[in-house]
C-alpha cells in the first residue's frame, strides 16, 4: 500500500470582491500517492492556479479538508504554513524566482538557511541536489543571472530538492522556456520521479507538457472533469548540449 | 535563521546597491557627525568655563559686603560697597568647623609707577593664606608672609601682566628676575617687589594676572587709610561635601554678629563656587542643547531617508520576498532581514559619522582654538541613536514586507 501524500476532500475556495463572491474551486477531491507524477491541467481561469496555491500551502481553502503528508493544514496560521512549505514542499515556478545576485550554490541552499542548517552542511546538501538535477559543476559558483533559462530552471529544481520534500510542486515550469530546454526540464522531472521516487505535481495548460505525467487531472471552472491514468505517456529526451550554453 | 546568515543576507543586500546605500547612509553620517561636533563644541565651552571657575580656588566660598545705602536715601551704591565686613568677622569664620583656610582682602585701583613706566591696576591687600585659598602660585620669589602682615612691610608680589606692563616693552618680554627687588611706587608709596606669580591665563574682570598683592596691613595703612573693613573674605572649605554646611554656618554666624534677624536684610553676600559653576553650566548646557537639537533635526531627516529607501527596497524586492516566504521564511525572518538592513545602514552611517564629527571637532579646535571635547558618552549616545533610528524607521517597511502574502508577492511584476 502506497503512502498518501495529498488528500483533498471537497476543497472549496471563494474570493470576496466587494459584495460579490466569486467561487473559484467548487469542491475538489482527489488523492495523490507517494511516487506519482501527476499533471493538473486546465485553461487559464479554470482554478488550477488557486488549487496549486492550496496544494503548495501558500493559501488555505475556504471549505473542505486538505491533508498533506497526513496533516490537515486547512486551518494552519501563516507561520505554520511557512514551516509546512519548508519541510514538505519543493516549489518550481514558471519565472524561476532565483535571487539574481546570489551564486547558484547560495540559491539552492536558501531553504536550508531558513531551516537553520550550518553553512558547510548546507552547501554539501546543495551540491548533492545540483547533481540530482543534472546541473553542471562548472557553474556552481556563477551568479544565477549569468545562466540561461534552462540552467536557471535546473537551479530552481535543485532548490526544490534540498529540503528533501514529500512533494515537488511545479507551476508551468516550461512556460518561459523554448521547447528544447523545456524538454530538458521535463526529463529532469521524469528522472527524479522514476529513479529517485519523488512525488511530482505539475500544473500546466499545455496538453503536450501534461502528457509527460503518469496521471492527468483536468480542471474546468473549478471542478474536476477528468482524472485518469495517462496511457500514452511521453518520455522526454535528455538533451545535454544546452548545459554548455550561457548568456 | 542563524545570526551569521542574517548578517550575510543583510550585507549582500546593502552592498548590491552601493551608491544608493551610500547616499542613504550619508544622511545619517551628516546627522551623527553634526551631533557629535556640536556637542563637542558645547561641552568644550562648558569645560573651559568650568576650569576657569575652578582655577580661582577649590572649595571656595566668597563673602562680600552687601550694598551700602546712605541714611534716608534709597540710592544703592552696589553690592560690595558697604563697609560691614571686619577682620574680626574673618577671625570668627576661621574658627568655624570644616574651614580649612581664610584669606582677608582689601582692594582698590591705583596708579603704579616703576622703571619709568606706569600702569593702573588692582592692588590687593591680603594675608599669607591667599595663594592656597585662591589657587595662586608664585613663579619666583615668595608670597607675602605673616611677618610682613604683622609689621606692615612695604613689599609687593606682582602678577605677570603687571610685570610685562612695568618692566617689559613692546619688543621684549619681561622676566621675573628683572622685577625682583625692584621698587615700585603705588599711590606715591614705595614697595619692594618680592615675588612674581605664575600666569593663570585669566582675562576680563578680576584678572589675577593683572594684580599687585601687598600685605593686608600695609594696604590699610599706606593706601586705604583705614583698618576697619574688608572688601572680601575668601574661605576654603575642608571638602566639597562640607561646602553647603560651611556656607550656612558662615551666614548664621555673620547674621548674629551683625545683629540681623531677617536673613533677607543681610548686609553681606555669601557666594559658593559650586553655585557659580552651576550657573555657568546651565548657560552652556542650554547652548549645548540648542546645538544638539539643531543637529538632531538633520538626524531625523536622515532617518526619514532610510525609511524612504527601505520602502523602495521592499517594493522592488516583492518577488524575492514572495519566494523567500514560499520556501519557508516566516514573518519574523522577513521582518528581521529588512530591519537588520536598516540597522546596518544607520549603524555604519553612525560609525562614519562619529569619526567625521570627531574630525570636525578636532579641526574646529585646530583652526579656531575653541576648546572641544568629544566625550565617550556622546559617542555611545550617537551609536545608540543611530541604531534606534534604524529600528524605528526600518520597522514599518520591514513589517510591510513581512505582511505581504506569498501569492501576491510571487505574482508581482
XYZ file of C-alpha atoms in Angstrom:
660
model
C 0.000 0.000 0.000
C 1.430 3.332 -1.111
C 1.614 6.197 1.328
C -0.827 9.014 0.549
C 0.919 12.359 0.102
C -2.017 14.551 -0.886
C -5.607 14.086 0.113
C -8.132 16.722 -0.960
C -11.656 16.393 0.426
C -14.225 18.628 -1.159
C -11.946 21.670 -1.342
C -13.724 24.954 -1.956
C -12.291 28.410 -2.422
C -14.300 31.597 -2.563
C -12.890 35.062 -3.146
C -14.824 38.042 -1.999
C -14.502 41.176 -4.108
C -16.715 43.973 -2.862
C -20.105 42.433 -2.172
C -19.750 39.700 -4.725
C -18.496 36.199 -4.019
C -16.502 34.504 -6.738
C -16.372 30.739 -6.336
C -13.102 29.554 -7.840
C -12.984 25.962 -6.583
C -16.289 24.159 -6.267
C -15.472 21.032 -4.318
C -12.298 19.294 -5.454
C -11.444 15.821 -4.152
C -8.559 13.539 -5.118
C -5.692 11.504 -3.684
C -2.065 11.508 -4.752
C 0.191 8.712 -3.553
C 3.917 8.759 -2.949
C 5.924 8.339 -6.146
C 3.230 9.533 -8.532
C 3.826 12.022 -11.350
C 0.565 13.941 -11.738
C -0.259 16.763 -14.120
C -3.047 19.148 -13.227
C -4.260 20.631 -16.465
C -6.747 23.300 -17.344
C -7.077 26.551 -19.249
C -6.454 29.859 -17.545
C -9.335 30.809 -15.263
C -10.110 27.167 -14.541
C -8.912 27.472 -10.946
C -5.732 25.460 -11.378
C -3.517 28.242 -10.024
C -5.720 28.591 -6.956
C -5.549 24.829 -6.483
C -1.784 24.974 -6.856
C -1.606 27.649 -4.118
C -3.640 25.478 -1.776
C -1.660 22.325 -2.594
C 1.519 24.344 -2.017
C 0.303 25.595 1.394
C 0.591 29.155 0.123
C -3.106 29.640 0.767
C -5.841 27.905 2.740
C -9.192 26.712 1.330
C -12.437 28.321 2.479
C -14.068 24.902 2.763
C -13.098 21.236 2.855
C -10.031 19.490 4.163
C -6.537 19.216 2.783
C -4.206 16.580 4.178
C -0.580 16.971 3.186
C 1.561 14.030 4.261
C -1.100 13.116 6.828
C -1.694 16.560 8.357
C -4.798 18.633 7.804
C -3.336 22.027 7.036
C -6.573 23.755 6.034
C -6.648 25.653 9.311
C -2.976 26.499 9.806
C -1.679 30.006 10.517
C 0.735 31.811 8.169
C 3.820 30.846 10.156
C 2.697 27.223 10.491
C 2.169 27.126 6.724
C 5.697 28.506 6.292
C 7.014 25.558 8.315
C 4.965 23.111 6.227
C 6.277 24.626 2.978
C 9.841 24.451 4.209
C 9.574 20.842 5.354
C 7.221 19.211 2.853
C 7.183 21.105 -0.434
C 9.689 21.975 -3.107
C 8.491 24.699 -5.478
C 9.439 25.189 -9.114
C 7.994 28.352 -10.658
C 7.438 29.452 -14.218
C 9.600 32.555 -13.679
C 12.328 30.549 -11.815
C 12.388 33.119 -8.989
C 16.079 32.888 -8.235
C 17.975 35.562 -6.322
C 19.760 37.215 -9.269
C 22.890 38.406 -7.479
C 23.479 35.260 -5.469
C 25.548 32.292 -6.608
C 23.954 29.060 -7.746
C 25.013 27.359 -4.516
C 23.561 30.162 -2.421
C 20.264 29.992 -4.287
C 19.984 26.254 -3.904
C 20.826 26.298 -0.206
C 18.427 29.162 0.623
C 15.627 26.925 2.017
C 18.219 25.395 4.364
C 19.150 28.879 5.605
C 15.606 29.211 6.900
C 15.792 25.703 8.319
C 18.813 26.840 10.359
C 21.319 24.411 8.829
C 25.047 25.156 9.206
C 26.749 26.638 6.151
C 29.107 23.718 5.488
C 26.364 21.111 5.770
C 24.062 23.318 3.732
C 26.469 23.512 0.824
C 27.050 19.736 0.861
C 23.303 19.119 0.587
C 23.018 21.791 -2.112
C 25.819 20.192 -4.129
C 24.083 16.820 -3.956
C 20.800 18.412 -5.089
C 22.568 20.107 -8.009
C 23.975 16.725 -9.028
C 20.470 15.234 -8.853
C 19.059 17.913 -11.132
C 21.948 17.339 -13.575
C 23.359 20.815 -13.161
C 26.969 21.055 -14.417
C 29.521 21.572 -11.667
C 31.403 24.249 -13.606
C 28.612 26.751 -12.954
C 28.124 26.213 -9.224
C 29.858 29.447 -8.302
C 28.254 31.519 -11.063
C 25.679 34.121 -10.253
C 22.244 32.929 -11.252
C 21.647 35.902 -13.573
C 24.565 34.710 -15.741
C 22.735 31.489 -16.641
C 20.404 30.557 -19.500
C 16.732 29.889 -18.820
C 17.097 26.117 -18.847
C 20.016 26.310 -16.463
C 18.081 28.633 -14.174
C 15.189 26.218 -14.035
C 17.519 23.393 -13.118
C 18.878 25.544 -10.280
C 15.275 26.049 -9.195
C 14.672 22.304 -9.323
C 17.783 21.705 -7.231
C 16.486 24.299 -4.758
C 13.185 22.413 -4.614
C 15.091 19.216 -3.758
C 17.390 20.409 -0.952
C 14.910 20.062 1.884
C 14.048 16.516 0.738
C 10.367 17.381 0.312
C 7.449 14.981 0.230
C 6.152 16.790 -2.827
C 7.650 18.706 -5.743
C 5.157 21.244 -6.995
C 5.922 22.727 -10.411
C 3.824 25.623 -11.705
C 4.160 25.891 -15.508
C 7.885 25.025 -15.245
C 8.368 25.086 -19.020
C 6.273 28.210 -19.634
C 9.267 30.510 -20.015
C 11.463 28.044 -21.901
C 11.855 27.082 -25.547
C 10.776 23.563 -26.489
C 14.295 22.135 -26.343
C 15.135 23.370 -22.863
C 11.571 22.595 -21.786
C 12.183 19.000 -22.870
C 15.341 19.009 -20.787
C 13.481 20.217 -17.672
C 10.727 17.641 -18.198
C 13.427 14.996 -18.490
C 14.802 16.108 -15.120
C 11.373 15.760 -13.522
C 10.818 12.378 -15.072
C 14.146 11.043 -13.922
C 13.647 12.410 -10.424
C 10.298 10.671 -10.347
C 11.454 7.428 -11.892
C 14.866 6.893 -10.345
C 14.535 8.766 -7.049
C 10.864 8.100 -6.357
C 9.979 11.777 -5.933
C 6.290 12.726 -5.992
C 5.802 15.387 -8.668
C 2.730 17.531 -9.252
C 2.947 19.596 -12.415
C 0.494 22.365 -13.180
C 0.185 23.310 -16.831
C -2.205 24.408 -19.516
C -0.300 22.652 -22.296
C -1.505 19.133 -23.147
C 1.926 18.288 -24.579
C 3.606 19.005 -21.245
C 0.876 17.232 -19.257
C 1.372 14.107 -21.364
C 4.755 13.580 -19.714
C 2.971 12.737 -16.446
C 1.689 9.338 -15.422
C -1.723 10.707 -14.478
C -3.635 13.762 -15.701
C -6.281 15.656 -13.749
C -8.360 18.005 -15.906
C -9.913 21.021 -14.261
C -12.550 23.289 -15.756
C -14.498 26.028 -13.981
C -13.438 24.914 -10.538
C -14.375 21.253 -10.844
C -12.533 18.135 -11.927
C -13.772 16.993 -15.317
C -11.498 14.007 -15.645
C -8.850 12.211 -13.590
C -7.197 9.311 -15.338
C -4.007 7.422 -15.851
C -2.023 8.596 -18.858
C -1.616 5.569 -21.098
C 0.239 7.390 -23.845
C 2.990 8.815 -21.661
C 5.663 10.831 -23.424
C 9.254 10.330 -22.392
C 11.421 13.474 -22.534
C 14.796 13.051 -24.168
C 17.937 14.032 -22.420
C 19.491 16.929 -24.341
C 22.792 17.811 -22.805
C 24.232 20.333 -25.264
C 22.228 23.112 -23.604
C 24.372 22.801 -20.494
C 27.269 24.486 -22.261
C 25.350 27.466 -23.424
C 25.308 30.648 -21.358
C 24.130 34.145 -21.909
C 17.659 31.684 10.566
C 21.046 31.953 12.214
C 22.510 35.396 13.035
C 25.513 34.779 10.771
C 23.199 34.003 7.841
C 21.111 37.057 8.633
C 24.270 39.155 8.585
C 25.356 37.620 5.274
C 21.961 38.310 3.659
C 21.924 41.846 5.009
C 25.470 42.608 3.969
C 24.790 41.254 0.471
C 21.660 43.379 0.089
C 23.382 46.553 1.292
C 26.448 46.049 -0.880
C 24.432 45.335 -4.050
C 23.169 48.926 -4.226
C 26.403 50.637 -3.256
C 25.505 54.111 -4.463
C 22.009 54.108 -3.063
C 23.100 52.641 0.262
C 25.923 55.169 0.419
C 23.697 58.149 -0.263
C 21.111 56.995 2.236
C 23.822 56.462 4.800
C 25.162 59.939 4.106
C 22.074 61.413 5.765
C 22.874 59.529 8.951
C 26.596 60.273 8.639
C 25.925 64.008 8.476
C 23.342 63.836 11.264
C 25.550 61.912 13.668
C 28.649 63.915 12.738
C 26.895 67.197 13.443
C 25.524 65.912 16.752
C 28.998 64.778 17.801
C 30.687 68.001 16.654
C 28.044 70.294 18.146
C 28.002 68.521 21.482
C 31.808 68.528 21.477
C 31.869 72.280 20.938
C 29.243 72.817 23.632
C 30.988 70.562 26.114
C 34.332 72.109 25.272
C 32.944 75.553 26.088
C 31.457 74.200 29.294
C 34.731 72.559 30.207
C 36.780 75.686 29.684
C 34.339 77.848 31.642
C 34.299 75.360 34.470
C 38.053 75.059 34.591
C 38.445 78.821 34.671
C 35.987 78.965 37.553
C 37.802 76.103 39.283
C 41.079 77.983 38.824
C 40.007 80.715 41.204
C 40.306 78.185 44.008
C 38.910 74.904 45.140
C 36.029 74.511 47.575
C 35.921 78.279 47.662
C 33.310 80.379 49.443
C 33.465 84.126 48.891
C 31.931 86.593 51.345
C 31.328 90.126 50.121
C 29.771 93.069 51.889
C 26.246 93.977 50.874
C 25.120 97.169 49.182
C 25.569 100.436 51.075
C 22.829 102.991 51.283
C 23.143 106.451 52.660
C 20.857 107.273 55.568
C 17.486 108.493 54.329
C 18.322 107.583 50.748
C 17.227 104.670 48.608
C 20.173 105.022 46.231
C 22.257 101.883 46.346
C 25.994 102.113 45.802
C 26.042 98.497 44.633
C 26.914 95.195 46.162
C 30.246 95.023 47.940
C 30.315 98.726 48.608
C 29.117 98.574 52.223
C 31.666 98.642 54.981
C 30.276 95.814 57.048
C 32.871 93.059 56.906
C 35.577 93.314 59.535
C 38.789 91.417 60.294
C 37.033 90.171 63.451
C 34.332 88.581 61.271
C 37.098 86.841 59.307
C 38.685 85.574 62.522
C 35.335 84.235 63.722
C 34.786 82.465 60.376
C 38.231 80.886 60.628
C 37.147 79.335 63.941
C 34.156 77.545 62.321
C 34.389 73.776 61.786
C 35.329 72.455 58.319
C 37.027 75.723 57.398
C 40.488 74.961 56.036
C 41.757 78.490 55.443
C 40.567 82.076 55.401
C 42.094 84.922 53.388
C 41.117 88.532 54.001
C 41.160 91.047 51.197
C 41.028 94.769 50.734
C 41.378 96.178 47.270
C 41.484 99.310 45.244
C 42.769 100.536 41.905
C 45.755 102.831 41.879
C 48.314 104.203 39.518
C 51.592 102.302 39.770
C 54.978 103.651 38.676
C 58.262 101.900 38.155
C 61.202 101.819 35.864
C 59.928 104.896 34.049
C 56.708 103.181 33.115
C 53.286 103.241 34.706
C 50.042 101.317 34.779
C 46.741 101.394 36.579
C 45.855 98.133 38.260
C 44.173 96.410 41.188
C 46.094 96.467 44.432
C 45.035 93.639 46.682
C 45.902 93.723 50.369
C 45.788 90.186 51.704
C 47.266 87.623 54.061
C 49.593 84.646 53.645
C 46.647 82.246 53.211
C 45.653 83.838 49.895
C 47.697 81.653 47.473
C 46.303 78.461 48.978
C 42.710 79.673 49.016
C 42.666 81.309 45.585
C 44.930 78.873 43.807
C 47.699 81.343 43.004
C 51.256 80.113 42.530
C 54.424 82.114 42.897
C 56.802 81.831 39.958
C 59.867 83.432 41.526
C 60.496 84.947 44.942
C 57.899 84.382 47.627
C 54.402 85.470 48.604
C 53.523 87.811 51.465
C 54.330 86.243 54.838
C 52.574 86.513 58.185
C 55.541 88.593 59.369
C 55.008 91.065 56.515
C 51.366 91.451 57.554
C 52.273 91.796 61.243
C 54.655 94.697 60.721
C 53.066 96.253 57.615
C 56.138 95.634 55.422
C 56.009 97.570 52.199
C 56.536 94.537 49.957
C 54.609 93.605 46.808
C 54.032 90.474 44.752
C 53.133 91.292 41.169
C 51.224 89.374 38.534
C 52.726 88.579 35.132
C 50.620 91.176 33.335
C 51.836 93.901 35.697
C 55.386 92.597 35.266
C 55.120 92.998 31.497
C 53.439 96.411 31.797
C 56.066 97.831 34.116
C 59.267 96.011 33.169
C 58.723 94.868 29.609
C 58.404 96.747 26.364
C 56.560 96.244 23.106
C 59.534 94.343 21.757
C 60.810 92.484 24.823
C 59.184 90.166 27.302
C 59.920 90.956 30.927
C 61.427 88.187 33.061
C 60.611 87.837 36.767
C 64.297 88.362 37.572
C 64.053 91.935 36.209
C 61.378 92.788 38.759
C 62.650 91.061 41.875
C 63.977 93.528 44.440
C 62.933 96.451 42.224
C 60.958 99.256 43.744
C 57.518 100.159 42.512
C 55.591 103.242 43.604
C 51.901 102.755 44.400
C 49.900 105.901 45.182
C 53.193 107.641 45.967
C 54.405 104.938 48.363
C 57.423 102.776 47.539
C 57.027 98.991 47.722
C 59.722 96.396 47.099
C 58.864 93.560 44.717
C 59.493 90.217 46.475
C 57.713 87.829 44.153
C 56.075 87.289 40.795
C 53.063 84.985 40.418
C 52.621 82.382 37.703
C 50.240 83.253 34.919
C 46.741 81.821 35.376
C 45.649 82.768 31.900
C 42.563 84.569 33.127
C 41.117 87.581 31.449
C 38.475 90.221 31.951
C 37.324 91.287 35.386
C 39.211 90.133 38.422
C 42.145 89.034 36.304
C 44.560 87.534 38.782
C 47.449 88.115 36.378
C 46.848 91.849 36.370
C 47.201 92.403 40.110
C 49.621 93.540 42.758
C 49.478 91.787 46.121
C 50.617 93.667 49.220
C 50.299 92.805 52.935
C 46.779 93.490 54.254
C 48.060 95.842 56.947
C 50.294 97.760 54.506
C 47.342 98.301 52.141
C 45.223 99.524 55.014
C 47.887 101.889 56.412
C 49.510 103.299 53.284
C 46.856 103.064 50.612
C 43.342 102.951 52.069
C 43.903 104.832 55.307
C 41.528 102.576 57.197
C 41.925 99.316 59.036
C 38.313 98.625 59.952
C 36.737 96.979 56.937
C 37.444 94.271 54.378
C 36.285 94.213 50.775
C 36.191 90.409 50.606
C 36.797 87.307 52.688
C 37.759 84.084 50.908
C 37.090 80.821 52.716
C 38.314 77.404 51.719
C 36.110 74.582 52.969
C 37.845 71.378 54.013
C 35.982 69.328 51.395
C 33.472 69.694 48.608
C 30.821 67.932 50.678
C 31.268 70.375 53.555
C 30.665 73.470 51.418
C 26.915 73.749 51.902
C 27.302 73.340 55.678
C 30.121 75.867 55.887
C 28.151 78.345 53.779
C 25.138 78.034 56.089
C 27.328 78.311 59.167
C 29.002 81.486 57.836
C 25.627 83.036 57.032
C 24.284 82.273 60.528
C 27.470 83.475 62.201
C 27.551 86.779 60.332
C 23.804 87.365 60.806
C 24.217 87.019 64.567
C 27.477 89.020 64.637
C 25.814 91.856 62.692
C 22.623 91.626 64.795
C 20.374 90.959 61.800
C 17.256 88.870 62.461
C 15.804 88.866 58.925
C 18.109 86.962 56.515
C 16.702 88.923 53.536
C 18.120 92.102 55.066
C 21.665 90.671 55.359
C 24.423 93.227 54.801
C 26.690 90.669 53.162
C 26.596 88.053 50.388
C 27.961 84.551 50.622
C 28.835 83.105 47.203
C 29.515 79.440 46.816
C 31.839 78.416 43.989
C 29.543 75.500 43.185
C 26.716 77.987 42.592
C 28.871 79.935 40.165
C 29.824 76.727 38.351
C 26.186 75.652 38.262
C 25.055 79.000 36.888
C 27.714 78.947 34.191
C 26.963 75.300 33.431
C 23.279 75.959 32.970
C 24.124 78.558 30.363
C 26.459 76.261 28.463
C 24.019 73.365 28.875
C 21.344 75.389 27.141
C 23.863 76.246 24.454
C 24.785 72.561 24.023
C 21.126 71.532 23.927
C 20.412 74.116 21.263
C 23.289 72.932 19.084
C 22.416 69.278 19.633
C 18.766 69.770 18.774
C 19.636 71.520 15.519
C 21.912 68.600 14.708
C 19.166 66.219 15.843
C 16.848 67.575 13.186
C 19.320 66.625 10.468
C 19.496 63.182 12.060
C 15.718 62.910 11.851
C 15.833 63.849 8.178
C 18.486 61.156 7.689
C 16.179 58.655 9.375
C 13.337 59.523 7.040
C 15.753 58.959 4.146
C 16.426 55.467 5.494
C 12.702 54.759 5.695
C 12.168 56.022 2.175
C 14.901 53.793 0.809
C 13.664 50.776 2.737
C 10.138 51.235 1.378
C 11.546 51.414 -2.155
C 13.613 48.301 -1.495
C 10.608 46.376 -0.214
C 8.609 47.268 -3.330
C 11.479 46.365 -5.626
C 12.060 43.057 -3.950
C 8.426 41.977 -3.688
C 9.075 38.865 -5.785
C 12.110 37.983 -3.726
C 10.047 38.320 -0.540
C 7.367 36.081 -2.070
C 9.951 33.495 -2.969
C 11.515 33.563 0.483
C 8.108 33.050 2.027
C 7.290 30.249 -0.408
C 10.414 28.334 0.549
C 9.727 28.625 4.244
C 10.668 32.071 5.590
C 8.402 33.132 8.436
C 7.148 36.650 9.100
C 9.837 37.016 11.735
C 12.604 36.073 9.266
C 11.460 38.673 6.726
C 10.989 41.358 9.393
C 14.450 40.685 10.787
C 16.050 40.735 7.359
C 14.732 44.169 6.435
C 15.121 45.554 9.922
C 18.739 44.488 10.055
C 19.318 46.087 6.663
C 18.085 49.402 8.037
C 20.110 48.981 11.217
C 23.236 48.078 9.264
C 22.838 51.244 7.185
C 22.323 53.501 10.197
C 24.972 51.778 12.283
C 27.613 52.043 9.567
C 26.494 55.617 8.949
C 26.691 56.265 12.677
C 30.235 54.903 12.917
C 31.351 57.036 9.966
C 29.509 59.999 11.490
C 31.358 59.621 14.781
C 34.712 59.627 13.012
C 33.678 62.607 10.882
C 32.235 64.504 13.863
C 35.357 63.872 15.893
C 37.447 65.098 12.973
C 35.263 68.208 12.671
C 35.671 68.920 16.386
C 39.408 68.457 16.044
C 39.541 70.869 13.083
C 37.484 73.449 14.988
C 39.999 73.302 17.831
C 42.924 73.319 15.441
C 41.833 76.325 13.396
C 39.835 78.454 15.839
C 41.397 77.462 19.144
C 37.974 76.875 20.660
C 38.157 74.019 23.105
C 36.122 70.956 22.098
C 35.626 67.701 23.907
C 34.242 64.511 22.356
C 33.035 62.544 25.344
C 32.597 58.778 25.468
C 29.030 59.479 26.494
C 28.194 61.320 23.287
C 29.835 58.572 21.198
C 27.806 55.875 22.952
C 24.709 58.033 22.615
C 25.366 58.503 18.896
C 25.689 54.731 18.398
C 22.538 54.157 20.376
C 20.639 56.828 18.498
C 21.734 55.570 15.081
C 20.764 52.001 15.937
C 17.450 53.269 17.311
C 16.817 55.244 14.126
C 17.439 52.106 12.098
C 14.943 50.173 14.200
C 12.324 52.939 14.291
C 12.493 53.902 10.629
C 13.154 50.349 9.436
C 10.314 48.775 11.390
C 7.438 49.970 9.229
C 8.990 48.900 5.886
C 10.047 45.576 7.427
C 6.549 44.876 8.731
C 5.168 45.772 5.359
C 7.497 43.259 3.718
C 6.642 40.560 6.252
C 2.918 41.165 5.805
C 2.993 40.530 2.049
C 1.049 37.458 1.009
C 3.404 34.990 -0.726
C 0.940 34.570 -3.601
C 0.626 38.284 -4.241
C 4.368 38.713 -3.855
C 5.137 35.940 -6.368
C 2.685 37.337 -8.901
C 4.133 40.839 -8.630
C 5.654 42.082 -11.874
